[in-house]
PDB file of N, CA, C and O in Angstrom:
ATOM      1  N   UNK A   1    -102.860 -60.477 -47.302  1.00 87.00           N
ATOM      2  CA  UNK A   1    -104.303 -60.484 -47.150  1.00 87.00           C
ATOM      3  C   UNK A   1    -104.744 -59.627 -45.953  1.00 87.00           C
ATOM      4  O   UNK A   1    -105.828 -59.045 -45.925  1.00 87.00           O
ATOM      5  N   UNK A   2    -103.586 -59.574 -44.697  1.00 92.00           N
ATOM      6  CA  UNK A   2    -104.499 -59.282 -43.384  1.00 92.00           C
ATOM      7  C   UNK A   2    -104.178 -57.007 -44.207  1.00 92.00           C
ATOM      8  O   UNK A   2    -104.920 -56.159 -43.713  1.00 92.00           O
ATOM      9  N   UNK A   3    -103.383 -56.652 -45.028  1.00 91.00           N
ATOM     10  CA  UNK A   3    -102.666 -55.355 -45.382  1.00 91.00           C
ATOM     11  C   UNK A   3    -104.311 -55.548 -45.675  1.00 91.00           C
ATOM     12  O   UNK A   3    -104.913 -55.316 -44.626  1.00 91.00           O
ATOM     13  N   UNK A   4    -105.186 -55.882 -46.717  1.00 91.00           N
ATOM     14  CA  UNK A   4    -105.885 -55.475 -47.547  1.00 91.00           C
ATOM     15  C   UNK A   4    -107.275 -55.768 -46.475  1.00 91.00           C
ATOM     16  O   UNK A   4    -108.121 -55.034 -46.986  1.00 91.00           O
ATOM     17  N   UNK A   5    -107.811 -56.312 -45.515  1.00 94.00           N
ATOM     18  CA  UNK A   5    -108.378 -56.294 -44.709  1.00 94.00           C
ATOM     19  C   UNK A   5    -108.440 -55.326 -43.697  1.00 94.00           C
ATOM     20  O   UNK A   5    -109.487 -55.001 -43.136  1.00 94.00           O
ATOM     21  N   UNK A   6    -107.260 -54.830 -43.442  1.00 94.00           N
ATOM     22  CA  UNK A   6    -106.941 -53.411 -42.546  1.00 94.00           C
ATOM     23  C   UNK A   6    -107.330 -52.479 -43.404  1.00 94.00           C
ATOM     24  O   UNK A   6    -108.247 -51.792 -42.953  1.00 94.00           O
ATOM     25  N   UNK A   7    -106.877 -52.117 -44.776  1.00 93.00           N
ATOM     26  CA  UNK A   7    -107.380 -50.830 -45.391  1.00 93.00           C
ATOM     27  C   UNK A   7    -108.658 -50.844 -45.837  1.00 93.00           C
ATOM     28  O   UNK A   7    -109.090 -49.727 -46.118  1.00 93.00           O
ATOM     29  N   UNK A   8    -109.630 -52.031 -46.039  1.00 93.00           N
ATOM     30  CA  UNK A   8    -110.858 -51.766 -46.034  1.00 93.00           C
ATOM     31  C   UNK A   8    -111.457 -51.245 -44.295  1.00 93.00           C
ATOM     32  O   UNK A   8    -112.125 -50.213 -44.227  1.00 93.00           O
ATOM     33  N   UNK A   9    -111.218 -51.860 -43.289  1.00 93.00           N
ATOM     34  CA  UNK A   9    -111.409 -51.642 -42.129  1.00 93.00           C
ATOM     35  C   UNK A   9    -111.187 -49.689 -41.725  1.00 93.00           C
ATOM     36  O   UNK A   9    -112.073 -48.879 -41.454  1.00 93.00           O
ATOM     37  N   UNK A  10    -110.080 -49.527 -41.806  1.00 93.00           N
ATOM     38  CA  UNK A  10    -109.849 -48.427 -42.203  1.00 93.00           C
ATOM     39  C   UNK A  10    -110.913 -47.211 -42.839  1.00 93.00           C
ATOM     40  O   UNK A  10    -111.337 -46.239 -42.212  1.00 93.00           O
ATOM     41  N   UNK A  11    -111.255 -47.628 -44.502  1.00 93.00           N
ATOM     42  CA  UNK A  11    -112.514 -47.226 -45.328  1.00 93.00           C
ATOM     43  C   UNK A  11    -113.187 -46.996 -44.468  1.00 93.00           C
ATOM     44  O   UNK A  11    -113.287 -45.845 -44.045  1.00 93.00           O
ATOM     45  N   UNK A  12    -113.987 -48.213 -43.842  1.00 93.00           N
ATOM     46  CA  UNK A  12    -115.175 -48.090 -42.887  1.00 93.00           C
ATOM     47  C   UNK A  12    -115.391 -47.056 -42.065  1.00 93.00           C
ATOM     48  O   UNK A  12    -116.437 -46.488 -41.751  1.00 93.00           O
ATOM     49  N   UNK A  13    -113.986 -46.834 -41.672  1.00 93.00           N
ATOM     50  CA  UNK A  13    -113.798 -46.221 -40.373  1.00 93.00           C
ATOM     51  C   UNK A  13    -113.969 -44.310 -41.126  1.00 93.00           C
ATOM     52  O   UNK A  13    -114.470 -43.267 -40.706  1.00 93.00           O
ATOM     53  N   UNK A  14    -113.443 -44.607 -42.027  1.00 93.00           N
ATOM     54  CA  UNK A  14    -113.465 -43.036 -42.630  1.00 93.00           C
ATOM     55  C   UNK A  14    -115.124 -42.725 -43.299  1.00 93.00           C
ATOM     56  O   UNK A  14    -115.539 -41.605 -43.598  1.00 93.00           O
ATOM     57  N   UNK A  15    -115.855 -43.942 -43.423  1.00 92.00           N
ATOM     58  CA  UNK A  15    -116.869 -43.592 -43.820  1.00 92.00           C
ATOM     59  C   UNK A  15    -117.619 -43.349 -42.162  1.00 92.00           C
ATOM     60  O   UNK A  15    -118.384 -42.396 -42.019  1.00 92.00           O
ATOM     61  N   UNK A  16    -117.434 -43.928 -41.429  1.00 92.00           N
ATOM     62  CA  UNK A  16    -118.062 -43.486 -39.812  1.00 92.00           C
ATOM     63  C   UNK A  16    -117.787 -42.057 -39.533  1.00 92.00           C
ATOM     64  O   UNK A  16    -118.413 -41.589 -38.583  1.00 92.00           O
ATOM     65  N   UNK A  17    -116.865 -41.161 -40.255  1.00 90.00           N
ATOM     66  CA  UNK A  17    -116.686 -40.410 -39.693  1.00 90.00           C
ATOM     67  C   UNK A  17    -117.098 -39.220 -40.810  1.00 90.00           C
ATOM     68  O   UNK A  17    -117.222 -38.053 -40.436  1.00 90.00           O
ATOM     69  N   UNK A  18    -117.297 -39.609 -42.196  1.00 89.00           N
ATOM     70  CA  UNK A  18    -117.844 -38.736 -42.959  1.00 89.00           C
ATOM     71  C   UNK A  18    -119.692 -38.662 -42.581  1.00 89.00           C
ATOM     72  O   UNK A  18    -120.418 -37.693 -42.804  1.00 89.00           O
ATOM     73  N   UNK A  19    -120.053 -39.829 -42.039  1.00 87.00           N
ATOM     74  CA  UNK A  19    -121.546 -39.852 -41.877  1.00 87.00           C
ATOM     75  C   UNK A  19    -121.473 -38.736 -40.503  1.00 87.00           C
ATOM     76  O   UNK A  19    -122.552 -38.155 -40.391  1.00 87.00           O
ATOM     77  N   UNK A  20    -120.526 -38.346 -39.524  1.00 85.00           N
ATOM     78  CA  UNK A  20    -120.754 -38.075 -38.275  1.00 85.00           C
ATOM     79  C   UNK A  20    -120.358 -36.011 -38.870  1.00 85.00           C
ATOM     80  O   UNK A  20    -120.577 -35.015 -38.181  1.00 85.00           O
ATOM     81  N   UNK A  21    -119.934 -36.043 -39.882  1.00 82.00           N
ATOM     82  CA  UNK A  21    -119.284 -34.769 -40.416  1.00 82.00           C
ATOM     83  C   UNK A  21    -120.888 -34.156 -41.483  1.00 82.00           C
ATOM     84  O   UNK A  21    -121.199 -32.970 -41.588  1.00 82.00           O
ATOM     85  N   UNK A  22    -121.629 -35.286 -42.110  1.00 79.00           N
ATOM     86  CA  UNK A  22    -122.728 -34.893 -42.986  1.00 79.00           C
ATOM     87  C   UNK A  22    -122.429 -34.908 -44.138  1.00 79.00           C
ATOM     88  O   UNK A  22    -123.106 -34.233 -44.914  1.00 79.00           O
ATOM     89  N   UNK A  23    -121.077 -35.849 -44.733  1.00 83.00           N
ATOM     90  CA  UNK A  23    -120.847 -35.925 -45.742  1.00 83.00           C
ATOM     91  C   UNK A  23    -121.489 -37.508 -46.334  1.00 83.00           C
ATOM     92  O   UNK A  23    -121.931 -38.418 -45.633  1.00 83.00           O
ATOM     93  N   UNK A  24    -121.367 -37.470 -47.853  1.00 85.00           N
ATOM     94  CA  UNK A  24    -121.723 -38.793 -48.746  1.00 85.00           C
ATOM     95  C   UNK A  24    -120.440 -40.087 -48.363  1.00 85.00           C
ATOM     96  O   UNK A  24    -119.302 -40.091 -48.833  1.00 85.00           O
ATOM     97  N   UNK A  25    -121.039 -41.157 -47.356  1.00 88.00           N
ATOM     98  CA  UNK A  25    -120.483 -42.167 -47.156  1.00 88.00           C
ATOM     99  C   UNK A  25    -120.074 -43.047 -48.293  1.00 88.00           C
ATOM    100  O   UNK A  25    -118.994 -43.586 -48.052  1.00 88.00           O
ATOM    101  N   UNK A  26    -120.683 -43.435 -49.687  1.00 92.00           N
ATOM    102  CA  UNK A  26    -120.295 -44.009 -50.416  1.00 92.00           C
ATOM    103  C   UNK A  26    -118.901 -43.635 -51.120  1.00 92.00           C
ATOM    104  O   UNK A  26    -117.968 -44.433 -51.206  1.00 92.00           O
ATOM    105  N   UNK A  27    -118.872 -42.031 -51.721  1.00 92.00           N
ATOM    106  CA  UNK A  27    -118.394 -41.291 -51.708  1.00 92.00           C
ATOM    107  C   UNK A  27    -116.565 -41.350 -50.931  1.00 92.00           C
ATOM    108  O   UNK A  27    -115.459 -41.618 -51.401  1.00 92.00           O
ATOM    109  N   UNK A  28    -116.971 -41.021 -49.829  1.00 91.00           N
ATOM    110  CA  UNK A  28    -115.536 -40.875 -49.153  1.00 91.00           C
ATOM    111  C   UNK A  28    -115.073 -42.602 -48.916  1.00 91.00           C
ATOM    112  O   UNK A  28    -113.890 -42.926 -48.808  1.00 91.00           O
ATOM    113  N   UNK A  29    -116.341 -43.715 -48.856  1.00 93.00           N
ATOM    114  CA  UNK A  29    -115.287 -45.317 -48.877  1.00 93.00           C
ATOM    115  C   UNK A  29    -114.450 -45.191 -50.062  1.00 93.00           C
ATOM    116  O   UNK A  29    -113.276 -45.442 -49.786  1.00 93.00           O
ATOM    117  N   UNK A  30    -114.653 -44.869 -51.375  1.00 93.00           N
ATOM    118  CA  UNK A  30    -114.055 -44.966 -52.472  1.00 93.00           C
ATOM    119  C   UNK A  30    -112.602 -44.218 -52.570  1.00 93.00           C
ATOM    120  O   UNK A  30    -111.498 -44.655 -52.894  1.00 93.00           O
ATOM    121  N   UNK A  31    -113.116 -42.690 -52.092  1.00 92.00           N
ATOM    122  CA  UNK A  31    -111.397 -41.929 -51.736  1.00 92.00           C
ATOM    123  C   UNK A  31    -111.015 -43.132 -50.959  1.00 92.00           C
ATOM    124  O   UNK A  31    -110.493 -44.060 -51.577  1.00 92.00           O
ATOM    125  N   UNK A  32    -111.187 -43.223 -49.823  1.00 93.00           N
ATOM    126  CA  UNK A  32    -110.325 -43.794 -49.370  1.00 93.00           C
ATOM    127  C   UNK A  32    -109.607 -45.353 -49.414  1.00 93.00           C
ATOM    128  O   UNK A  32    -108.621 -45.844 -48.863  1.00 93.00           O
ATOM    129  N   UNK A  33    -110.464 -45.773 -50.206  1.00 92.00           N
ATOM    130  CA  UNK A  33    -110.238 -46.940 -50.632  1.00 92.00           C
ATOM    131  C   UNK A  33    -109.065 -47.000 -52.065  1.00 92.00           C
ATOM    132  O   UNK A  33    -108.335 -47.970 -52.271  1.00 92.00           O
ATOM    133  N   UNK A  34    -109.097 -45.898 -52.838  1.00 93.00           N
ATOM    134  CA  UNK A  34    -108.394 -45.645 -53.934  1.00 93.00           C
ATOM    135  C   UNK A  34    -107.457 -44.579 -53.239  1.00 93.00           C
ATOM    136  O   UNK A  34    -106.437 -45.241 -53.433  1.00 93.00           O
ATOM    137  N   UNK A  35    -107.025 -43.547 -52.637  1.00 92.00           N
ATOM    138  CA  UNK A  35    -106.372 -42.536 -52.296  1.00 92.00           C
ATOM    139  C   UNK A  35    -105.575 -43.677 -50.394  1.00 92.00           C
ATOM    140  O   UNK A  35    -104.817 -44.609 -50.125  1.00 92.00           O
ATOM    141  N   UNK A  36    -106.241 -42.935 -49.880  1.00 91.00           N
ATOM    142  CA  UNK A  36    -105.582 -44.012 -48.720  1.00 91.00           C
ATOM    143  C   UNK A  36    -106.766 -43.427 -47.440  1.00 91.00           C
ATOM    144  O   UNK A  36    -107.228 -42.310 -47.672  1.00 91.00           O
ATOM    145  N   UNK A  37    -107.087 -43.889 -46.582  1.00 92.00           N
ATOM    146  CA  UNK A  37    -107.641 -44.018 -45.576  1.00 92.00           C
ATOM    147  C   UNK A  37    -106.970 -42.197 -44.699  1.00 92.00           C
ATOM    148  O   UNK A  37    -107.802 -41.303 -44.539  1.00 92.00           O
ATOM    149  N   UNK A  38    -105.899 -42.036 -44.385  1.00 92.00           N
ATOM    150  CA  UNK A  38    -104.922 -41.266 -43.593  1.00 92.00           C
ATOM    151  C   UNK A  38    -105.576 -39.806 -44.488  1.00 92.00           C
ATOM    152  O   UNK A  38    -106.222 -38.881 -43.995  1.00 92.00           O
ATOM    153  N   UNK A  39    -105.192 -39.969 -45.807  1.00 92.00           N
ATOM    154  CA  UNK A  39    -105.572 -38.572 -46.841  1.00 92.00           C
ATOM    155  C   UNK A  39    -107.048 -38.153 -46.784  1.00 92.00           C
ATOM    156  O   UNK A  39    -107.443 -37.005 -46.582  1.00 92.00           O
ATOM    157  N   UNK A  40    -107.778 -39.197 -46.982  1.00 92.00           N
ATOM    158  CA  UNK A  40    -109.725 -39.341 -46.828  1.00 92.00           C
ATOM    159  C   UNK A  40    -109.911 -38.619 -45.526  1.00 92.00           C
ATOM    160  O   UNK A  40    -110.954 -37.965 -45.517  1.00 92.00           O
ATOM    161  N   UNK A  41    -109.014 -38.527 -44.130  1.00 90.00           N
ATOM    162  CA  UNK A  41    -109.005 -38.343 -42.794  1.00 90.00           C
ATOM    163  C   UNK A  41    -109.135 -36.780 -43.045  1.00 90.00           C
ATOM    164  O   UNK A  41    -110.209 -36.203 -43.211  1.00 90.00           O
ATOM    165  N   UNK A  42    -107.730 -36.106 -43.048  1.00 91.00           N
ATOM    166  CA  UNK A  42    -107.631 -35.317 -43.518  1.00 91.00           C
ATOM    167  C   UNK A  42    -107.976 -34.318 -44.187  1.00 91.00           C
ATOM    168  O   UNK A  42    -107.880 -33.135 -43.862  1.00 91.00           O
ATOM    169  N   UNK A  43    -108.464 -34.846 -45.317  1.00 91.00           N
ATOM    170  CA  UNK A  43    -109.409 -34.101 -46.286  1.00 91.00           C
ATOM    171  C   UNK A  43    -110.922 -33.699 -45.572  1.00 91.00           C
ATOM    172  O   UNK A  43    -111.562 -32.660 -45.732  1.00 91.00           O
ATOM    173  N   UNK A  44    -111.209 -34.705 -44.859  1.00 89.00           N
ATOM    174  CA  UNK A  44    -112.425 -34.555 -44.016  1.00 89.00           C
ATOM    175  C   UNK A  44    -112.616 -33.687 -42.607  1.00 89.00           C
ATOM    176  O   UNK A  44    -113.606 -33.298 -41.986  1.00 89.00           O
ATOM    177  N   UNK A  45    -111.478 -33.598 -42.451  1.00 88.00           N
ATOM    178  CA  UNK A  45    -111.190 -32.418 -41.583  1.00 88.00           C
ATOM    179  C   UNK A  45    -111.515 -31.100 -41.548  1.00 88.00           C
ATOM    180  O   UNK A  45    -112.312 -30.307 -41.045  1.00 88.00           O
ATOM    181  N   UNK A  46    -110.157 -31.216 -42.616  1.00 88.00           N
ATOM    182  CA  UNK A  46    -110.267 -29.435 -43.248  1.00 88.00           C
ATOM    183  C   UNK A  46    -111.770 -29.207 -43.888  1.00 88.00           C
ATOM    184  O   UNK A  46    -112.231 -28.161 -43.432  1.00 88.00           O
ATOM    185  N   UNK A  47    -112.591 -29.792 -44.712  1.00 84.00           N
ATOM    186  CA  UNK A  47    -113.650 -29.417 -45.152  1.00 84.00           C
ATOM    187  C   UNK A  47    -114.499 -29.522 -43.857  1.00 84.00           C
ATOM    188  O   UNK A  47    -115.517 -28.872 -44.097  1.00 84.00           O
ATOM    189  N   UNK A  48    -114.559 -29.951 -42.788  1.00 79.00           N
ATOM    190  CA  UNK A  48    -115.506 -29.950 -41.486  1.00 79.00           C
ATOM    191  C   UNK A  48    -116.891 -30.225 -42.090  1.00 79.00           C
ATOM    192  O   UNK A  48    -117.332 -30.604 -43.176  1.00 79.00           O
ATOM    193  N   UNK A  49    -117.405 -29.841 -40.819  1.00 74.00           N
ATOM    194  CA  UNK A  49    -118.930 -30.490 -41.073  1.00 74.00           C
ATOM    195  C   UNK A  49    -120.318 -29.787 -41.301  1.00 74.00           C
ATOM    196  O   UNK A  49    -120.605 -28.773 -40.665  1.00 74.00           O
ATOM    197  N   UNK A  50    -121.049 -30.263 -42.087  1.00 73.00           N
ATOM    198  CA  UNK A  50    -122.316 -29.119 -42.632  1.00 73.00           C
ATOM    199  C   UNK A  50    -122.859 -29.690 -41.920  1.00 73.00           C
ATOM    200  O   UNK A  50    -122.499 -30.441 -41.013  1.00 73.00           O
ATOM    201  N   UNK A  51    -124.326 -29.203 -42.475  1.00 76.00           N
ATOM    202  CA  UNK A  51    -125.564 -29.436 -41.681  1.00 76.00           C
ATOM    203  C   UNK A  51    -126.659 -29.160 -42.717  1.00 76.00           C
ATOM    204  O   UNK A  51    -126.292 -28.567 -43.732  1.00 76.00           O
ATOM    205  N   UNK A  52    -127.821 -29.469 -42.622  1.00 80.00           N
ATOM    206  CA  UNK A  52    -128.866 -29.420 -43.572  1.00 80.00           C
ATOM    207  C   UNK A  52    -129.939 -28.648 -43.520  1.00 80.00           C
ATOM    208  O   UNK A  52    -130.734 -28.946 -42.628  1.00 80.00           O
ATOM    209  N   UNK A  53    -130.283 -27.514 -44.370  1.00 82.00           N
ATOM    210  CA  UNK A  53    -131.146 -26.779 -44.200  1.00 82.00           C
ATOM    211  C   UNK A  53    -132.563 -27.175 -43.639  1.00 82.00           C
ATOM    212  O   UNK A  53    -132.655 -28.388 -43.833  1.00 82.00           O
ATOM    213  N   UNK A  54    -132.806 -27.078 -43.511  1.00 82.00           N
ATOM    214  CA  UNK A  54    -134.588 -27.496 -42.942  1.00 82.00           C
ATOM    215  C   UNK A  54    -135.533 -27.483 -43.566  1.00 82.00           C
ATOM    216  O   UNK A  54    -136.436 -28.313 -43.458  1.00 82.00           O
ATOM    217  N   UNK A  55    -135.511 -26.171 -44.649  1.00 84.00           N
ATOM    218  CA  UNK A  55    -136.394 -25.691 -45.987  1.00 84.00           C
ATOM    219  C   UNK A  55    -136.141 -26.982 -47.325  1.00 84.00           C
ATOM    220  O   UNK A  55    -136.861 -27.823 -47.864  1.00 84.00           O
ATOM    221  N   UNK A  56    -135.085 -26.661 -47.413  1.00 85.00           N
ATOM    222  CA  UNK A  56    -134.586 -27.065 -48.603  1.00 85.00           C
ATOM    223  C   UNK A  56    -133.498 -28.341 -48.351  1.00 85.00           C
ATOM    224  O   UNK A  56    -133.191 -28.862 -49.424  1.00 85.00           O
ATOM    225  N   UNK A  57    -132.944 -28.868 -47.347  1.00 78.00           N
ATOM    226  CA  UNK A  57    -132.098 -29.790 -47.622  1.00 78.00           C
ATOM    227  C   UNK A  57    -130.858 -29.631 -47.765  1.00 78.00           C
ATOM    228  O   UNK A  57    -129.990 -30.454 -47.472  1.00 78.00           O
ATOM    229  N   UNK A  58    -130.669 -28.299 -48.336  1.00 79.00           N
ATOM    230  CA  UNK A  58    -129.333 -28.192 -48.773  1.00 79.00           C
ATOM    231  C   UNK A  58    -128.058 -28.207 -47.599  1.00 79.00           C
ATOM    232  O   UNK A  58    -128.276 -27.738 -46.482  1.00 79.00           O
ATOM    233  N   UNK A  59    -126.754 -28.772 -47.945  1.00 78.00           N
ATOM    234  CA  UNK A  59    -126.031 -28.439 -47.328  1.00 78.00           C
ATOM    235  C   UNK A  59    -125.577 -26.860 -47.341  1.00 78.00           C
ATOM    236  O   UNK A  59    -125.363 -26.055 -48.248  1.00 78.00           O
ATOM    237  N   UNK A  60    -125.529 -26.793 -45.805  1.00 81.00           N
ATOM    238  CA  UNK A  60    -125.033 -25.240 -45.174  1.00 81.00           C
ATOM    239  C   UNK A  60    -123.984 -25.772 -44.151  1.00 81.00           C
ATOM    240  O   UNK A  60    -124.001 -26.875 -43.606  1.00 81.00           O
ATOM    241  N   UNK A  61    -123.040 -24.745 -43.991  1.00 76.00           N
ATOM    242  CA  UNK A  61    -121.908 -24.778 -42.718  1.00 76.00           C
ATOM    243  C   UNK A  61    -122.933 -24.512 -41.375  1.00 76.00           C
ATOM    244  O   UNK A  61    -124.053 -24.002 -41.359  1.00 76.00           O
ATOM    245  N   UNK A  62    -122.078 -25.077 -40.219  1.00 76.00           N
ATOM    246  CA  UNK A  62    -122.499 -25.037 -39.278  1.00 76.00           C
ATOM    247  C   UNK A  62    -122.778 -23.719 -38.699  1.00 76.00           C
ATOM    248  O   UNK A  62    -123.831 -23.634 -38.067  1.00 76.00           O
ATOM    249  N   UNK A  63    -122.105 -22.765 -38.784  1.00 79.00           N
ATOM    250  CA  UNK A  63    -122.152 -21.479 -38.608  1.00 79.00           C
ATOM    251  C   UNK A  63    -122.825 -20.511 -39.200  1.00 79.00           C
ATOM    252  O   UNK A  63    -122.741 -19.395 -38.689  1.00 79.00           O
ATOM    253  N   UNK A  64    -123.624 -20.679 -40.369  1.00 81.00           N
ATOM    254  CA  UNK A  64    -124.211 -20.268 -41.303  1.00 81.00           C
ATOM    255  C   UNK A  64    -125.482 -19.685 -40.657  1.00 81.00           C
ATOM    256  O   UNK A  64    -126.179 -20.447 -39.986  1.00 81.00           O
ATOM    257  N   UNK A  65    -125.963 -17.954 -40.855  1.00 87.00           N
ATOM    258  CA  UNK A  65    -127.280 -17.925 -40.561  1.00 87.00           C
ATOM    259  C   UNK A  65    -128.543 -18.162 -41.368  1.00 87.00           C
ATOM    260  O   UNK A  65    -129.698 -18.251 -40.951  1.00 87.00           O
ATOM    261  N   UNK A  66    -128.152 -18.232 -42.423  1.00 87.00           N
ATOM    262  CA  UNK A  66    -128.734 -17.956 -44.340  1.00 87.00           C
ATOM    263  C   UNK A  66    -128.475 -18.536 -44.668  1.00 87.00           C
ATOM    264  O   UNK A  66    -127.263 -18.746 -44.713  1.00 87.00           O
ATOM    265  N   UNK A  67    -129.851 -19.784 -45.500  1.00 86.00           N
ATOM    266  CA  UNK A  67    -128.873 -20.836 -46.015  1.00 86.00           C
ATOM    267  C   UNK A  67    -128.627 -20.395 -47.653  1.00 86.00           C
ATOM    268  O   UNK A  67    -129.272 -19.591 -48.326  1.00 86.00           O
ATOM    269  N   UNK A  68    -127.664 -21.078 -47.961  1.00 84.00           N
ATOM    270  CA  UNK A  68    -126.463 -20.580 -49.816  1.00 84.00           C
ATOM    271  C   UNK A  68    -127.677 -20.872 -50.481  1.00 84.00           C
ATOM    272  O   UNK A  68    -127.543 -20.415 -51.616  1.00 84.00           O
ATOM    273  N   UNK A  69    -129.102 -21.542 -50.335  1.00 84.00           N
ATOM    274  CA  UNK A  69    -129.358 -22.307 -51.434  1.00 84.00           C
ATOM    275  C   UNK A  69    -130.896 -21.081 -51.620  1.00 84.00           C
ATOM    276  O   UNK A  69    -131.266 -20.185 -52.378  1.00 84.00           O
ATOM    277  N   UNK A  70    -131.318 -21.723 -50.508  1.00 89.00           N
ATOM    278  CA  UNK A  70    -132.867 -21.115 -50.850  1.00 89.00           C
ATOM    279  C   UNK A  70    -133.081 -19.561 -49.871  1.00 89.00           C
ATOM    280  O   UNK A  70    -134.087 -18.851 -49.898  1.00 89.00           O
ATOM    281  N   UNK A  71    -132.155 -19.385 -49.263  1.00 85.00           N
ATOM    282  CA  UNK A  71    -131.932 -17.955 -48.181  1.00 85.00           C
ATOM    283  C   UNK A  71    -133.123 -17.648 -47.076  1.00 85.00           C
ATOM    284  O   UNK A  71    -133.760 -16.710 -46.596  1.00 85.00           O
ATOM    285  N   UNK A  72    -132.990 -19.025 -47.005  1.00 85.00           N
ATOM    286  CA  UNK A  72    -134.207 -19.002 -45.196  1.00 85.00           C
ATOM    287  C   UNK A  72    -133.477 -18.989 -44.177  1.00 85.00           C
ATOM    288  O   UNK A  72    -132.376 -19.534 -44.092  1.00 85.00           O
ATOM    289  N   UNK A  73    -134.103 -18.287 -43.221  1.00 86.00           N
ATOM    290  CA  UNK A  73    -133.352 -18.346 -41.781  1.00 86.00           C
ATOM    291  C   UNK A  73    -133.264 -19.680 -41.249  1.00 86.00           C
ATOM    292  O   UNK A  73    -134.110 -20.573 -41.206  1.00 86.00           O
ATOM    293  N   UNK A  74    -131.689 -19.623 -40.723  1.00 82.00           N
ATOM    294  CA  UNK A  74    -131.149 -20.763 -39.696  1.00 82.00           C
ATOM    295  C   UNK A  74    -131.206 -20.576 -38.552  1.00 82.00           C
ATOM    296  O   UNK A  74    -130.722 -19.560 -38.052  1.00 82.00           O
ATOM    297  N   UNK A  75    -131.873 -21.605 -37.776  1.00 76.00           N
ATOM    298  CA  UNK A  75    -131.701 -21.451 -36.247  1.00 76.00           C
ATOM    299  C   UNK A  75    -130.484 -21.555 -35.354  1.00 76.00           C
ATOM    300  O   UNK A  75    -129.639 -22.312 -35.833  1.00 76.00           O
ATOM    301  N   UNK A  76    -130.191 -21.080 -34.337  1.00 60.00           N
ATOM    302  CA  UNK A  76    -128.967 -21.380 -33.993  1.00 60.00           C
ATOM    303  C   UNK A  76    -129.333 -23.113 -33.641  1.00 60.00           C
ATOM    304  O   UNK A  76    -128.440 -23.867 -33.256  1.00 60.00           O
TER     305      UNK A  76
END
């Protein structure tokens, strides 16, 4: 019981860190809840973190001057 209490704890923890990256929290509890907590980590890494256009909403990379969606200027 305490294994299956840690890997939801875990979840949580990977969803704290997809909300802090700009990704879908529901989303990454489920990877990691079905895949494993360690892989969800990982995966969230390498894809890093967007940010949201201003115009449109859309996700853009942090570095981005143009956003992919609607092609308005990004501020630094």
């Amino acid at each position: 019981m305490e294994i299956v209490l840690f890997w939801i704890f875990l979840a949580l923890a990977v969803c704290l860190l997809a909300k802090r990256f700009g990704r879908g929290l529901i989303i990454w509890f489920f990877i990691a809840l079905i895949a494993s907590p360690l892989i969800a980590i990982i995966f969230l890494l390498i894809l890093g973190s967007t940010h949201k256009c201003p115009e449109c909403k859309g996700g853009v990379d942090k570095d981005a001057k143009k956003c992919k969606h609607c092609g308005s200027e990004l501020s630094a």
